[in-house]
PDB file of C-alpha atoms in Angstrom:
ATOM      1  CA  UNK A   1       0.000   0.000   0.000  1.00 91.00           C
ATOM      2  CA  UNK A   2       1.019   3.661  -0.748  1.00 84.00           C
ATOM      3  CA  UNK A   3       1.396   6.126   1.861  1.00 87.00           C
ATOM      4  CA  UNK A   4       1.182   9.919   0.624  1.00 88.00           C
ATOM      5  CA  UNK A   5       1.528  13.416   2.534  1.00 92.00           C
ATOM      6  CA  UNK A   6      -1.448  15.373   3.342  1.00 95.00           C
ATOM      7  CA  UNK A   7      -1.955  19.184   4.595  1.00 97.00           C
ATOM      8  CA  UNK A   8      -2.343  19.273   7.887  1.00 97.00           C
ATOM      9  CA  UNK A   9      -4.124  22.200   9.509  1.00 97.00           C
ATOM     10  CA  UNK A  10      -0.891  23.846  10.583  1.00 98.00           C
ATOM     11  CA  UNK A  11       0.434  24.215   7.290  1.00 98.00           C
ATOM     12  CA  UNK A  12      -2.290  25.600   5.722  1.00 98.00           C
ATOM     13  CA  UNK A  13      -2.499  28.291   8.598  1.00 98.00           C
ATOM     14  CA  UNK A  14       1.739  28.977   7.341  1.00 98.00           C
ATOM     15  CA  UNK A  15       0.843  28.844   3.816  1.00 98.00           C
ATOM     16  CA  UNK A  16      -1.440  31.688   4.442  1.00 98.00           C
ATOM     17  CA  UNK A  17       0.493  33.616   6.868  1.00 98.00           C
ATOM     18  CA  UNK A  18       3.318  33.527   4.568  1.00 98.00           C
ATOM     19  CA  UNK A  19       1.505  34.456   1.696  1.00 98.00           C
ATOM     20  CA  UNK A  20      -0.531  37.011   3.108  1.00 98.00           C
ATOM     21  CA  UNK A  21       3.119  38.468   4.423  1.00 98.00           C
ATOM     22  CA  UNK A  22       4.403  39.011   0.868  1.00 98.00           C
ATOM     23  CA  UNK A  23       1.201  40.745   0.067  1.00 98.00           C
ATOM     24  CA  UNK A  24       1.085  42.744   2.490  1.00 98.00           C
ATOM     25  CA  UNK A  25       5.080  43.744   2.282  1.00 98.00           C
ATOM     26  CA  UNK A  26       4.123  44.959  -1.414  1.00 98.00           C
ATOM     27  CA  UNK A  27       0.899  46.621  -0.527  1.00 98.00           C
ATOM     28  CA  UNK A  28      -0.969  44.043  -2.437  1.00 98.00           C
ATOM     29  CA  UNK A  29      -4.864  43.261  -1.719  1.00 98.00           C
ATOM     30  CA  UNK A  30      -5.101  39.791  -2.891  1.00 98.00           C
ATOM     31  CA  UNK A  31      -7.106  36.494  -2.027  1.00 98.00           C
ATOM     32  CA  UNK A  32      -5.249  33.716  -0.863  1.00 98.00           C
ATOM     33  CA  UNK A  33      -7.051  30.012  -1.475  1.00 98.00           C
ATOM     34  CA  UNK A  34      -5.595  26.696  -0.322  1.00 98.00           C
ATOM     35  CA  UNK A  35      -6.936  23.520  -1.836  1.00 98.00           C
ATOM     36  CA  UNK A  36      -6.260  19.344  -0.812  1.00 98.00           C
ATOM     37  CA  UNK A  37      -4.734  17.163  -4.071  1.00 97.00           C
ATOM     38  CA  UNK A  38      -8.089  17.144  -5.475  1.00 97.00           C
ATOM     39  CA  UNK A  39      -8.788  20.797  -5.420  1.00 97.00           C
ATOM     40  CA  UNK A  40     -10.707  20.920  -2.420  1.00 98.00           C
ATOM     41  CA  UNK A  41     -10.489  24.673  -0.538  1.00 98.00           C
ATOM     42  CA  UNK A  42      -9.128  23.895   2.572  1.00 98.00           C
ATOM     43  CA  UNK A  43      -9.026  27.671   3.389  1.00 98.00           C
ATOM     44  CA  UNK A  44      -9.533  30.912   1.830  1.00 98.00           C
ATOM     45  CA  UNK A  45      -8.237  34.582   3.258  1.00 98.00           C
ATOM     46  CA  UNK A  46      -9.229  37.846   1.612  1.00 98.00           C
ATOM     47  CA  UNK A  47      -6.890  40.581   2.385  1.00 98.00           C
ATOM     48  CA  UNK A  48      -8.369  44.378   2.886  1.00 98.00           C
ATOM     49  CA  UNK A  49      -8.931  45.674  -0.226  1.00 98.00           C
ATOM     50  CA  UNK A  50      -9.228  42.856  -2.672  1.00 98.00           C
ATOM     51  CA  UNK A  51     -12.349  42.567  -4.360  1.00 98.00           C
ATOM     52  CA  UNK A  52     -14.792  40.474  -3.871  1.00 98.00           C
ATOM     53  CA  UNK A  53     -14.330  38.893  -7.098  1.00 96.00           C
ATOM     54  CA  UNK A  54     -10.854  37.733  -6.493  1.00 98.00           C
ATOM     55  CA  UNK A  55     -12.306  34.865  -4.124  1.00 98.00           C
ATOM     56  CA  UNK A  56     -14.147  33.050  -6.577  1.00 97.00           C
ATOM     57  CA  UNK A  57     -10.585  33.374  -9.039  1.00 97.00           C
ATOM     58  CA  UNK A  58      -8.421  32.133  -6.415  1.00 98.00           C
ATOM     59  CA  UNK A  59     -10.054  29.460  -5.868  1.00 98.00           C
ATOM     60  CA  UNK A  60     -10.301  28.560  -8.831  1.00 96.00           C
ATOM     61  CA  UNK A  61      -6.990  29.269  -9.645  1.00 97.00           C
ATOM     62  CA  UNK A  62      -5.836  26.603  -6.804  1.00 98.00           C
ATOM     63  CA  UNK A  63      -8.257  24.043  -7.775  1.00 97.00           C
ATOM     64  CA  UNK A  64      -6.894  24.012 -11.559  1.00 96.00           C
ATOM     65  CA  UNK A  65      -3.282  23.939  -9.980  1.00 97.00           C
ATOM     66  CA  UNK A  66      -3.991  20.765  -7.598  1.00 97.00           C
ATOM     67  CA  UNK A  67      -5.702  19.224 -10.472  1.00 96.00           C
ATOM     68  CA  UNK A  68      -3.388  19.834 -13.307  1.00 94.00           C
ATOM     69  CA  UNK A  69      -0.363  19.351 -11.295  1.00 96.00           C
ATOM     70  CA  UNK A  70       1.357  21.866 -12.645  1.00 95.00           C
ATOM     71  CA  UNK A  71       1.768  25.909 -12.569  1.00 96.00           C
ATOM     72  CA  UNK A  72      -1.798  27.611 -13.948  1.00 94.00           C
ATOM     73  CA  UNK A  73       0.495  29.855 -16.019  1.00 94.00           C
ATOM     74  CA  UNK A  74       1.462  27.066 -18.235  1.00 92.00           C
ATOM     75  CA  UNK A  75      -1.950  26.849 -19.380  1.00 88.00           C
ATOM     76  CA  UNK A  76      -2.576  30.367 -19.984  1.00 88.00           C
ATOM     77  CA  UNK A  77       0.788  30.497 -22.348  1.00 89.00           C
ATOM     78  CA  UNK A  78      -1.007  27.568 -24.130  1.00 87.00           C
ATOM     79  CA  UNK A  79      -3.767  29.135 -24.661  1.00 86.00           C
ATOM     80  CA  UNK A  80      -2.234  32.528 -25.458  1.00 85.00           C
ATOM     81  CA  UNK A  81       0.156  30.554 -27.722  1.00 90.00           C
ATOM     82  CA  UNK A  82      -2.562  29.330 -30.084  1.00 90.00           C
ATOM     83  CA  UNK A  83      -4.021  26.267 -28.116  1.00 91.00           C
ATOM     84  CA  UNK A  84      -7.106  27.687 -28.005  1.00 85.00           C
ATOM     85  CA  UNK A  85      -9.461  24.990 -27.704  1.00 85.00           C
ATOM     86  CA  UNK A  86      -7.425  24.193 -24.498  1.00 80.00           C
ATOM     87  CA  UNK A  87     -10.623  26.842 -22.879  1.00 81.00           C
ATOM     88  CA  UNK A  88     -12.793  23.797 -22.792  1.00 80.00           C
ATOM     89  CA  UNK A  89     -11.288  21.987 -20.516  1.00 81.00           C
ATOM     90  CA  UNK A  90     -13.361  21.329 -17.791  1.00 77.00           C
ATOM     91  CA  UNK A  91     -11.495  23.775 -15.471  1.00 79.00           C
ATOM     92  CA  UNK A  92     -11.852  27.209 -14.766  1.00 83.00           C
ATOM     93  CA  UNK A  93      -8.898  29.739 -13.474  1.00 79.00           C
ATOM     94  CA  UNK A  94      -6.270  28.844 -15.846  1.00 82.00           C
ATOM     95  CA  UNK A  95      -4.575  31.721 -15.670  1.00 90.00           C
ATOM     96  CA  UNK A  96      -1.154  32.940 -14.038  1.00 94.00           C
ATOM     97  CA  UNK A  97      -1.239  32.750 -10.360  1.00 96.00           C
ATOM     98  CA  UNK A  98      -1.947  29.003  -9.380  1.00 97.00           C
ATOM     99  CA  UNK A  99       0.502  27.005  -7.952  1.00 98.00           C
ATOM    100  CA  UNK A 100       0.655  23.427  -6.625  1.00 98.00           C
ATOM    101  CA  UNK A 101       2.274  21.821  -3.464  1.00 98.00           C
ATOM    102  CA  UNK A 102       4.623  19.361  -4.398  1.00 96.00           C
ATOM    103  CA  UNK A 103       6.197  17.140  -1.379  1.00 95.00           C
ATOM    104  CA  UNK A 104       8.691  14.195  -2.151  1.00 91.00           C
ATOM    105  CA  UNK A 105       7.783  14.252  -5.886  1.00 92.00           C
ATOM    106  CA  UNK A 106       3.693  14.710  -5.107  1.00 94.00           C
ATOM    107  CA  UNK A 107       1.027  16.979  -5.542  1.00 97.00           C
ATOM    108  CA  UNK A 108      -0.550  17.375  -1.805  1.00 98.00           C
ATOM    109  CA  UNK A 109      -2.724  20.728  -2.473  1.00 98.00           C
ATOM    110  CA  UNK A 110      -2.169  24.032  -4.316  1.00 98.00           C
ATOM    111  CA  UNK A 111      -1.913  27.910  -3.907  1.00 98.00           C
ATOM    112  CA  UNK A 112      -4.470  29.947  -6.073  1.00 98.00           C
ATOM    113  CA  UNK A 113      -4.008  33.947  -5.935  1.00 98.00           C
ATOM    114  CA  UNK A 114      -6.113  36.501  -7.439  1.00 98.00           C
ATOM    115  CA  UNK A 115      -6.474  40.609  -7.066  1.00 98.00           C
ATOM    116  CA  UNK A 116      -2.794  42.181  -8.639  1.00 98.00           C
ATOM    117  CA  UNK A 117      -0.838  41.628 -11.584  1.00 97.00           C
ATOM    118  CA  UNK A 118      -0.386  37.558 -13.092  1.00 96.00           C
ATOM    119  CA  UNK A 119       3.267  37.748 -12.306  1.00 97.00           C
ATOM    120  CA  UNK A 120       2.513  39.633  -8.868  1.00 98.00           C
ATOM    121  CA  UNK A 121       0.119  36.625  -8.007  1.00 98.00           C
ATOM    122  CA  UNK A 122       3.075  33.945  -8.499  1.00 98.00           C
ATOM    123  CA  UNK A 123       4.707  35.434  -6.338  1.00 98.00           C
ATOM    124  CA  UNK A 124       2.540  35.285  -3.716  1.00 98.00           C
ATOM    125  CA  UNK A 125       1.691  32.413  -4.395  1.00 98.00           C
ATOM    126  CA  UNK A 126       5.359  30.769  -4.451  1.00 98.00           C
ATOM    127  CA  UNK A 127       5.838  32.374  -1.077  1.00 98.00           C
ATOM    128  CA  UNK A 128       2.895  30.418   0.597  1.00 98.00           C
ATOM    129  CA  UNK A 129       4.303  27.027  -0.916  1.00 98.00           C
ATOM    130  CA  UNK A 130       7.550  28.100   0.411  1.00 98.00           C
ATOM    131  CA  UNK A 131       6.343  28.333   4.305  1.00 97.00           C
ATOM    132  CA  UNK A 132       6.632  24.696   3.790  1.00 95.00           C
ATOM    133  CA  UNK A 133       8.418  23.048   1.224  1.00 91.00           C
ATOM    134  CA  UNK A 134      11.999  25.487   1.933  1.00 79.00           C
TER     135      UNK A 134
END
């Protein structure tokens, strides 16, 4: 039988805190959404200032992340770079700002941010998977 890491409560609570710090250290009002593997929200923190929008696109940022298994940017240059039918995939968010959790080589959850700039979002998001995987 396999045996695979899971996000415990703890790191979801330094996943936020550590995104939330990068925000806030560049004036940013983002959401910050944390999903399981499957693209479950496990949590979900709306800074001051970020609309209300920006929930409902972080999520769905994170969710596309944990599911793809890869970087939601990577499926926005696709689609920018001609792969247009690649918008019917059943998955909403796929655009720059999504990032997954990868521990020993697996996808355990994923970091969806929405409410700045796409490249502003990564790193936000980056910092949140950071808190935990170094």
């Amino acid at each position: 039988m396999q045996t695979k890491a899971i996000l415990a409560q703890a790191d979801v609570t330094n996943i936020l805190d550590a995104a939330q710090k990068e925000a806030d250290s560049n004036s940013w009002p983002v959401t910050i959404a944390v999903t399981d593997d499957g693209g479950h929200l496990l949590a979900l923190r709306r800074l001051d200032g970020a609309a209300p929008f920006s929930a409902e696109v972080a999520t769905h940022k994170a969710r596309s992340a944990a599911l793809g298994r890869k970087e939601t940017q990577v499926f926005e240059e696709m689609i920018n770079g001609g792969r247009t039918a690649f918008v019917t995939a059943p998955l909403q968010g796929l655009l720059s700002g999504g990032v997954p959790i990868t521990v020993d080589g697996h996808v355990v959850g994923a970091v969806g941010i929405s409410g700045v700039k796409p490249d502003q979002d990564v790193q936000v998001a980056k910092a949140g998977v950071a808190a935990i995987t170094g």
